[in-house]
PDB file of C-alpha atoms in Angstrom:
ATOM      1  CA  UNK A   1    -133.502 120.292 -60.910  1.00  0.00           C
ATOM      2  CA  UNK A   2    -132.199 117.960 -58.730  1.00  0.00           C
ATOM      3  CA  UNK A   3    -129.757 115.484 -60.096  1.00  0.00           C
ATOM      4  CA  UNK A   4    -129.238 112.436 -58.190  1.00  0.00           C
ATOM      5  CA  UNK A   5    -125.752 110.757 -58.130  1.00  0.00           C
ATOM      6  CA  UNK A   6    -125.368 107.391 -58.091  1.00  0.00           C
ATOM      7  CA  UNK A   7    -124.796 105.797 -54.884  1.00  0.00           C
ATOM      8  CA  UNK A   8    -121.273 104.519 -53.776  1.00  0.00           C
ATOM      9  CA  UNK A   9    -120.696 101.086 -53.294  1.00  0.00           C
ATOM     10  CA  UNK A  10    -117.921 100.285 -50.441  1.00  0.00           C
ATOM     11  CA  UNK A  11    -116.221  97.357 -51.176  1.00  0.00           C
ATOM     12  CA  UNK A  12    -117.883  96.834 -54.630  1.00  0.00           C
ATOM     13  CA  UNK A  13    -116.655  95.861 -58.181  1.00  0.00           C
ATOM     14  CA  UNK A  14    -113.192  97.141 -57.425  1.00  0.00           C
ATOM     15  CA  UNK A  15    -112.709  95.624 -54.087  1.00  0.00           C
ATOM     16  CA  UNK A  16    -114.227  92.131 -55.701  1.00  0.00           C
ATOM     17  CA  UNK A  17    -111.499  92.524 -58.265  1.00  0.00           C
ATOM     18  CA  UNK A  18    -108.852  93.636 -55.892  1.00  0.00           C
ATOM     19  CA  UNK A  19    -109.314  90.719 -53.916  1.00  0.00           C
ATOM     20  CA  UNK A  20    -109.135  88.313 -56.917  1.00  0.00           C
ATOM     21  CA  UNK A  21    -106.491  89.301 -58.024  1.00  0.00           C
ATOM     22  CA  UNK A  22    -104.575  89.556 -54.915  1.00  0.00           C
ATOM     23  CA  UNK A  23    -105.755  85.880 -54.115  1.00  0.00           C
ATOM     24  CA  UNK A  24    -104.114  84.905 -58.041  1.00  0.00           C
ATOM     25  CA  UNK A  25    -101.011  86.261 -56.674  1.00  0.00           C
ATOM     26  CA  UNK A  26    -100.840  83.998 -53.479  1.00  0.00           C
ATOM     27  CA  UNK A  27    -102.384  81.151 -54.805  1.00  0.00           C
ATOM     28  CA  UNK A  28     -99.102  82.034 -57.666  1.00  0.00           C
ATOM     29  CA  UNK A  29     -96.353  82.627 -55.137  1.00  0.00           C
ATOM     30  CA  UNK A  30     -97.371  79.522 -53.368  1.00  0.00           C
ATOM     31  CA  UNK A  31     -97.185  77.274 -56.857  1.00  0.00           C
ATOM     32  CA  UNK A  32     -94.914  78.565 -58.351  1.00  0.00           C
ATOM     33  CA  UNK A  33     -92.305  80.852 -56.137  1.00  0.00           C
ATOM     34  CA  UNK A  34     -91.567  84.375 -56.923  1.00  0.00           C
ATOM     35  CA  UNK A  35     -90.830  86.037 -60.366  1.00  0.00           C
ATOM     36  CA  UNK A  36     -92.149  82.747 -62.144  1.00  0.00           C
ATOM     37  CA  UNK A  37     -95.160  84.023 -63.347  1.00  0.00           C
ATOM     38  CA  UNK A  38     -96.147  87.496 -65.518  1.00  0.00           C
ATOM     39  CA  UNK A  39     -99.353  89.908 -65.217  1.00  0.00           C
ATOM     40  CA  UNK A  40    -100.329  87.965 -67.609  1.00  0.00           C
ATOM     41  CA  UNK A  41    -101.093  85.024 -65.607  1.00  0.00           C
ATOM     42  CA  UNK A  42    -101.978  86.914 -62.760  1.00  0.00           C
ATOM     43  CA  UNK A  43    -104.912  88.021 -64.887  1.00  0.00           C
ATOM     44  CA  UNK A  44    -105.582  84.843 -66.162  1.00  0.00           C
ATOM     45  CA  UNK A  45    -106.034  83.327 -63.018  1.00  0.00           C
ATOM     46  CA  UNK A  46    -108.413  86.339 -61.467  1.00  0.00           C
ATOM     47  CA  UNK A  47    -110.149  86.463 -64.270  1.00  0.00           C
ATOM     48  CA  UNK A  48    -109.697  90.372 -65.098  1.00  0.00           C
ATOM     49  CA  UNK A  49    -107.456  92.008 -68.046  1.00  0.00           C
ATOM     50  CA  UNK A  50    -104.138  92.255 -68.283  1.00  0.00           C
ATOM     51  CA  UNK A  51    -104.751  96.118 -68.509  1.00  0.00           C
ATOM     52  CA  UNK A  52    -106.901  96.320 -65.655  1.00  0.00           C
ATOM     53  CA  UNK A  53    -103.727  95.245 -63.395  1.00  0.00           C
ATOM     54  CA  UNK A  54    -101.419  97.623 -65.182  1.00  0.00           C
ATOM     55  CA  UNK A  55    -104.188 100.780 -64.837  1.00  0.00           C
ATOM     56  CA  UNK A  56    -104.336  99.878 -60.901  1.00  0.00           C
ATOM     57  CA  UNK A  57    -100.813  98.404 -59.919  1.00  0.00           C
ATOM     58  CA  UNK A  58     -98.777  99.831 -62.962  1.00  0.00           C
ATOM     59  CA  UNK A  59     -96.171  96.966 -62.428  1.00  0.00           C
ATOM     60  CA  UNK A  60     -96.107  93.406 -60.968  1.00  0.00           C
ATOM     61  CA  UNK A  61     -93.618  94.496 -58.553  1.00  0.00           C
ATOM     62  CA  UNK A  62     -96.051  97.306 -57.168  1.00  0.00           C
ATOM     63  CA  UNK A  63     -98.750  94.272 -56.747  1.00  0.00           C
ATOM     64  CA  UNK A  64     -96.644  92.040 -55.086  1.00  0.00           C
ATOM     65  CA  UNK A  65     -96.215  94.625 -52.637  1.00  0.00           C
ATOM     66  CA  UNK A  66     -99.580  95.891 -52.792  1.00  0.00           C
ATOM     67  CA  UNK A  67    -100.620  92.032 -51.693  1.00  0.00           C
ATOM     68  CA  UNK A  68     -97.730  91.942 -49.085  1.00  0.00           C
ATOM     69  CA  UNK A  69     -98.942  94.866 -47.606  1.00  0.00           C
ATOM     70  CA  UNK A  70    -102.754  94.178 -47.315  1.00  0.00           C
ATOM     71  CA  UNK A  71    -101.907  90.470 -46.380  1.00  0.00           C
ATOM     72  CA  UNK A  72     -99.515  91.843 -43.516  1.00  0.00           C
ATOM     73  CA  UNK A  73    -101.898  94.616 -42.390  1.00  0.00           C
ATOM     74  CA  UNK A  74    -105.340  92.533 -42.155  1.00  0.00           C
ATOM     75  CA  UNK A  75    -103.207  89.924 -40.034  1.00  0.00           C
ATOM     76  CA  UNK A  76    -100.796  91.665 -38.135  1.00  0.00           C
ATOM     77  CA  UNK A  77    -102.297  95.364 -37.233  1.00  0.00           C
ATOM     78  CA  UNK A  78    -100.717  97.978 -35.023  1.00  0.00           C
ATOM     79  CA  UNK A  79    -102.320  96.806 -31.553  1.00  0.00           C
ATOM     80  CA  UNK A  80    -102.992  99.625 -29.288  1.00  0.00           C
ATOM     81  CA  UNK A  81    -103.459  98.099 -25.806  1.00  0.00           C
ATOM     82  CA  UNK A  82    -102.698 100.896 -23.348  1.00  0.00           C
ATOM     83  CA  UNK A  83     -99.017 100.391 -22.895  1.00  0.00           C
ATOM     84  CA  UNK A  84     -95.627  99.833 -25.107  1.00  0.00           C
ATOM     85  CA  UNK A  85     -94.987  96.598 -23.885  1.00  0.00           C
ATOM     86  CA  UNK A  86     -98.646  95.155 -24.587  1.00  0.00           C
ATOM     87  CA  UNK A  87     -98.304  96.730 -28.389  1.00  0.00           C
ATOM     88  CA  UNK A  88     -94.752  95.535 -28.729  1.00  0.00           C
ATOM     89  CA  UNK A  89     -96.014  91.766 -27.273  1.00  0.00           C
ATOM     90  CA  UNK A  90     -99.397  91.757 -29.135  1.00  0.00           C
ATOM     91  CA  UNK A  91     -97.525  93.169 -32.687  1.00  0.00           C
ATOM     92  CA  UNK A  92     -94.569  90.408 -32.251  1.00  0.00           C
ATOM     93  CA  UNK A  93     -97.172  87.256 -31.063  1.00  0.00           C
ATOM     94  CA  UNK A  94     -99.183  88.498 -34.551  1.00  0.00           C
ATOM     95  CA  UNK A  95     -96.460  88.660 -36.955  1.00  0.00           C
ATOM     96  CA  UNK A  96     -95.176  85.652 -35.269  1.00  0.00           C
ATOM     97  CA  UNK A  97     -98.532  83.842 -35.897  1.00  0.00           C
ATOM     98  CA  UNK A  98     -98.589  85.122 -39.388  1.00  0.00           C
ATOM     99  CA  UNK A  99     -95.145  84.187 -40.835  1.00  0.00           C
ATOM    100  CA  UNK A 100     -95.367  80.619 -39.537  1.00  0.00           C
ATOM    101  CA  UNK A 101     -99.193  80.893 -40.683  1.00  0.00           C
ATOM    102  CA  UNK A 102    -100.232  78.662 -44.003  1.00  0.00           C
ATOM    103  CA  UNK A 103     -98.862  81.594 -46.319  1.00  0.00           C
ATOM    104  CA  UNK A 104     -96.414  83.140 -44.323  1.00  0.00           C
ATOM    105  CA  UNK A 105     -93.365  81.436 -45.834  1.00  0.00           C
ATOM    106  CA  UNK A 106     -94.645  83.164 -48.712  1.00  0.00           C
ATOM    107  CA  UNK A 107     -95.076  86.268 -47.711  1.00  0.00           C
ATOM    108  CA  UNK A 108     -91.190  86.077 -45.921  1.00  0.00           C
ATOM    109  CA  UNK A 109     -89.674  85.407 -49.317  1.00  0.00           C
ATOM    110  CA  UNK A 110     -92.145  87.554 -51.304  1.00  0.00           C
ATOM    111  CA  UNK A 111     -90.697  90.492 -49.026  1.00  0.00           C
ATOM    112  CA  UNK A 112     -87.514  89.267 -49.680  1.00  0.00           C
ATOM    113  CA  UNK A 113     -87.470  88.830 -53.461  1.00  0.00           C
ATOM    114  CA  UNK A 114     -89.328  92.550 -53.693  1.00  0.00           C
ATOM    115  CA  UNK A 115     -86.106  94.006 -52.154  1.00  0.00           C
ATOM    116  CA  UNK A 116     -83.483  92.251 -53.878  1.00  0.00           C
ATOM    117  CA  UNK A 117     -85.060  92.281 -58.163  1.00  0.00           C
ATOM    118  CA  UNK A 118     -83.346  94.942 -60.024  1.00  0.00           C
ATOM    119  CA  UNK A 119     -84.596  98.731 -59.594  1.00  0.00           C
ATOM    120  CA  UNK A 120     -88.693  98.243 -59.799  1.00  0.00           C
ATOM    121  CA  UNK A 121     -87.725  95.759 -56.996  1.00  0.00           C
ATOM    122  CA  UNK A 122     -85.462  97.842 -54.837  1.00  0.00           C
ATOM    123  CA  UNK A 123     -87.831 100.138 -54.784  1.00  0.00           C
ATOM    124  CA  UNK A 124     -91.408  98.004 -54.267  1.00  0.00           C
ATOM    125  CA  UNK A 125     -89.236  96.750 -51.384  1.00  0.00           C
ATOM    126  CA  UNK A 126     -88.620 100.427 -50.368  1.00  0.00           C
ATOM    127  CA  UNK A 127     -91.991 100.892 -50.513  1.00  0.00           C
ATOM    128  CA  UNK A 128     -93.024  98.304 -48.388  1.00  0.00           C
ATOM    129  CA  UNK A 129     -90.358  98.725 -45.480  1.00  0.00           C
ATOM    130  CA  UNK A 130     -91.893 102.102 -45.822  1.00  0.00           C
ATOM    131  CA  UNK A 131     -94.999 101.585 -45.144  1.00  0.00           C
ATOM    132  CA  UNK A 132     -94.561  98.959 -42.468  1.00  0.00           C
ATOM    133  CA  UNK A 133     -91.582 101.459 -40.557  1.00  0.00           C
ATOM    134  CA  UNK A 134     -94.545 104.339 -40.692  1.00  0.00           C
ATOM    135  CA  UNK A 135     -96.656 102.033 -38.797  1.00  0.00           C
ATOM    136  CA  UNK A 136     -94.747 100.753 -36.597  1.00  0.00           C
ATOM    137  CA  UNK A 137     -93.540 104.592 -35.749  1.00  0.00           C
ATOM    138  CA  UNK A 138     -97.434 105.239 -35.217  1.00  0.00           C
ATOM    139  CA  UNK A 139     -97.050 102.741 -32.279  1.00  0.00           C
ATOM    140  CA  UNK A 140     -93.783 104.223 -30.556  1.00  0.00           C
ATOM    141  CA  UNK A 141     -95.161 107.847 -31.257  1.00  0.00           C
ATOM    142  CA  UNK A 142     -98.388 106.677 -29.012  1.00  0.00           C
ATOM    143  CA  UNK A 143     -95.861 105.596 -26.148  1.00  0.00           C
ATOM    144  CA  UNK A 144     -94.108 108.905 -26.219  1.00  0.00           C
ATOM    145  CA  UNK A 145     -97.299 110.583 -25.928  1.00  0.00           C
ATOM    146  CA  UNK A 146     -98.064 108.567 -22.659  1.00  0.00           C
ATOM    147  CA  UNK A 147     -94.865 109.097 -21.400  1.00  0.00           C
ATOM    148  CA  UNK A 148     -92.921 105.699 -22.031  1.00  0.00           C
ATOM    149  CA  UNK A 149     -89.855 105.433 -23.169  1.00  0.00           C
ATOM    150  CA  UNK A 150     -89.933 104.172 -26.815  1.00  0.00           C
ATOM    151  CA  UNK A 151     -87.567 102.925 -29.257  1.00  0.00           C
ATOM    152  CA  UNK A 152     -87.150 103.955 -32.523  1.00  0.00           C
ATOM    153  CA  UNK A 153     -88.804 101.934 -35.376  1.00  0.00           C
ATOM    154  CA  UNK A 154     -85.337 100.368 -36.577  1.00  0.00           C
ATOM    155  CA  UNK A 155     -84.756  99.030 -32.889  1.00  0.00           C
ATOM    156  CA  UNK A 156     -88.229  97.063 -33.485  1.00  0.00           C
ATOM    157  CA  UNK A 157     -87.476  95.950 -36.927  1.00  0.00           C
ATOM    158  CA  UNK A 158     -83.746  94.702 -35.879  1.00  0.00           C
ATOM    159  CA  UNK A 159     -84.616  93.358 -32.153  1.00  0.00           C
ATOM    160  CA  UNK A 160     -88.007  91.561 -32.697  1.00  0.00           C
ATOM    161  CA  UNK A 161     -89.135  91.591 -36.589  1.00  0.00           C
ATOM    162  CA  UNK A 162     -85.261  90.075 -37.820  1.00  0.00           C
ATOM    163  CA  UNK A 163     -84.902  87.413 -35.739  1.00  0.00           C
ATOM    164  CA  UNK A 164     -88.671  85.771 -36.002  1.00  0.00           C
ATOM    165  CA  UNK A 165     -87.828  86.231 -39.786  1.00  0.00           C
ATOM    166  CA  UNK A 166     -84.437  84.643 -39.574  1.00  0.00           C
ATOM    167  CA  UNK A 167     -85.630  81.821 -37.523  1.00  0.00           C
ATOM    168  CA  UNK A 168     -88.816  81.342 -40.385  1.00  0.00           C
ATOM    169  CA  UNK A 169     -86.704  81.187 -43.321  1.00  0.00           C
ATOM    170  CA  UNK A 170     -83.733  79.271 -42.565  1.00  0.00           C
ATOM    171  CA  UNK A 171     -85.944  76.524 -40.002  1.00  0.00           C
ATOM    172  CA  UNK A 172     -84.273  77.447 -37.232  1.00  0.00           C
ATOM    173  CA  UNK A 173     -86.734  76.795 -34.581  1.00  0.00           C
ATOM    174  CA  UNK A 174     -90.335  77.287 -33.501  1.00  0.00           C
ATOM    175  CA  UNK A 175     -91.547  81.026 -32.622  1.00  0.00           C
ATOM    176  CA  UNK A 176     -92.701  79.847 -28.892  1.00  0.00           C
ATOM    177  CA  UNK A 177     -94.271  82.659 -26.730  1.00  0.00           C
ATOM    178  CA  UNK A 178     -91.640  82.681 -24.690  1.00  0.00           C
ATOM    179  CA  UNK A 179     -89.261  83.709 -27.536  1.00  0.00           C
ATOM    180  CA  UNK A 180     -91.720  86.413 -28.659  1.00  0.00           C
ATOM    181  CA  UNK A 181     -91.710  87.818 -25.446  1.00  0.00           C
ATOM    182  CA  UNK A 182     -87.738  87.763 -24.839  1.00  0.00           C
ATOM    183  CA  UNK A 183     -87.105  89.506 -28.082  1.00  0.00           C
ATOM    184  CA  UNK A 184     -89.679  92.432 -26.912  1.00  0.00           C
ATOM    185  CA  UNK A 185     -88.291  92.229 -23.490  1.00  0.00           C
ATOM    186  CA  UNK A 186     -84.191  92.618 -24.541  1.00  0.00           C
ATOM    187  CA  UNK A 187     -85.648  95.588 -26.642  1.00  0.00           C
ATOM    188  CA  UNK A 188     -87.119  96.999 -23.729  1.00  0.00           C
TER     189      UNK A 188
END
């Protein structure tokens, strides 16, 4: 006898709630600022339970960086262009884009706040230098492959990634192209 399974949906109930619930989170950040709002209002506002956020996330700290993440992924991917300097240029002018972008503010101090609220913060802030270091690594490990001289990951993160953040949070000046491109070419 031949049982049938049921078919997989990509992207289906779970994504739908995924995705309203990581648009309650913005849409919370933005209103309100980090750490003034609960699960519970997260919830609320995506219209999902309390313990479905807890079963998935475990912790409002492992959302917010769960929403950083995906937010900083869809908009700024690794580029792979053929050479070091066009992935170093094309990552910077994206992330550049992004943090002066309509939520990028929020995303700035969102990372911020992760990495500096108590232990489940330390660590969701951990997690997401983590995961954003492993990616960026995935980029200079493809220039060593071809041969280029790369950089490690910390020498991206301190020479391009801290000053465009620096600039955005304290209003110190537009992120021109020409900046972008001067931070990736001192690194360089």
């Amino acid at each position: 006898m031949n049982e049938r399974q049921p078919a997989r949906r990509p992207g289906g109930r779970s994504a739908r709630v995924g995705a309203k619930v990581h648009q309650a989170v913005a849409d919370l950040i933005s209103e309100r600022g980090y750490g003034n709002f609960t699960v519970g209002e997260v919830a609320a506002r995506a219209g999902v339970a309390d313990s479905s956020i807890y079963r998935r996330w475990g912790s409002l700290e492992t959302l917010l960086t769960d929403v950083a993440l995906a937010r900083l992924n869809a908009r700024s991917p690794m580029p792979d262009t053929g050479s070091l300097a066009g992935d170093l240029r094309t990552y910077a002018a994206n992330v550049a884009r992004e943090i002066t972008g309509p939520d990028g503010l929020m995303l700035l101090r969102l990372a911020v706040a992760l990495s500096s609220n108590g232990q489940q913060g330390l660590q969701a802030g951990a997690d997401l230098r983590a995961e954003r270091t492993r990616q960026l690594q995935s980029m200079l490990d493809r220039a060593r492959d071809r041969g280029e001289h790369a950089p490690d990951a910390f020498g991206v993160l301190d020479h391009i990634l801290a000053p465009m953040y620096i600039r955005v949070l304290f209003g110190m000046g537009p992120l021109t192209p020409d900046y972008v491109d001067g931070l990736v070419d001192r690194l360089l």
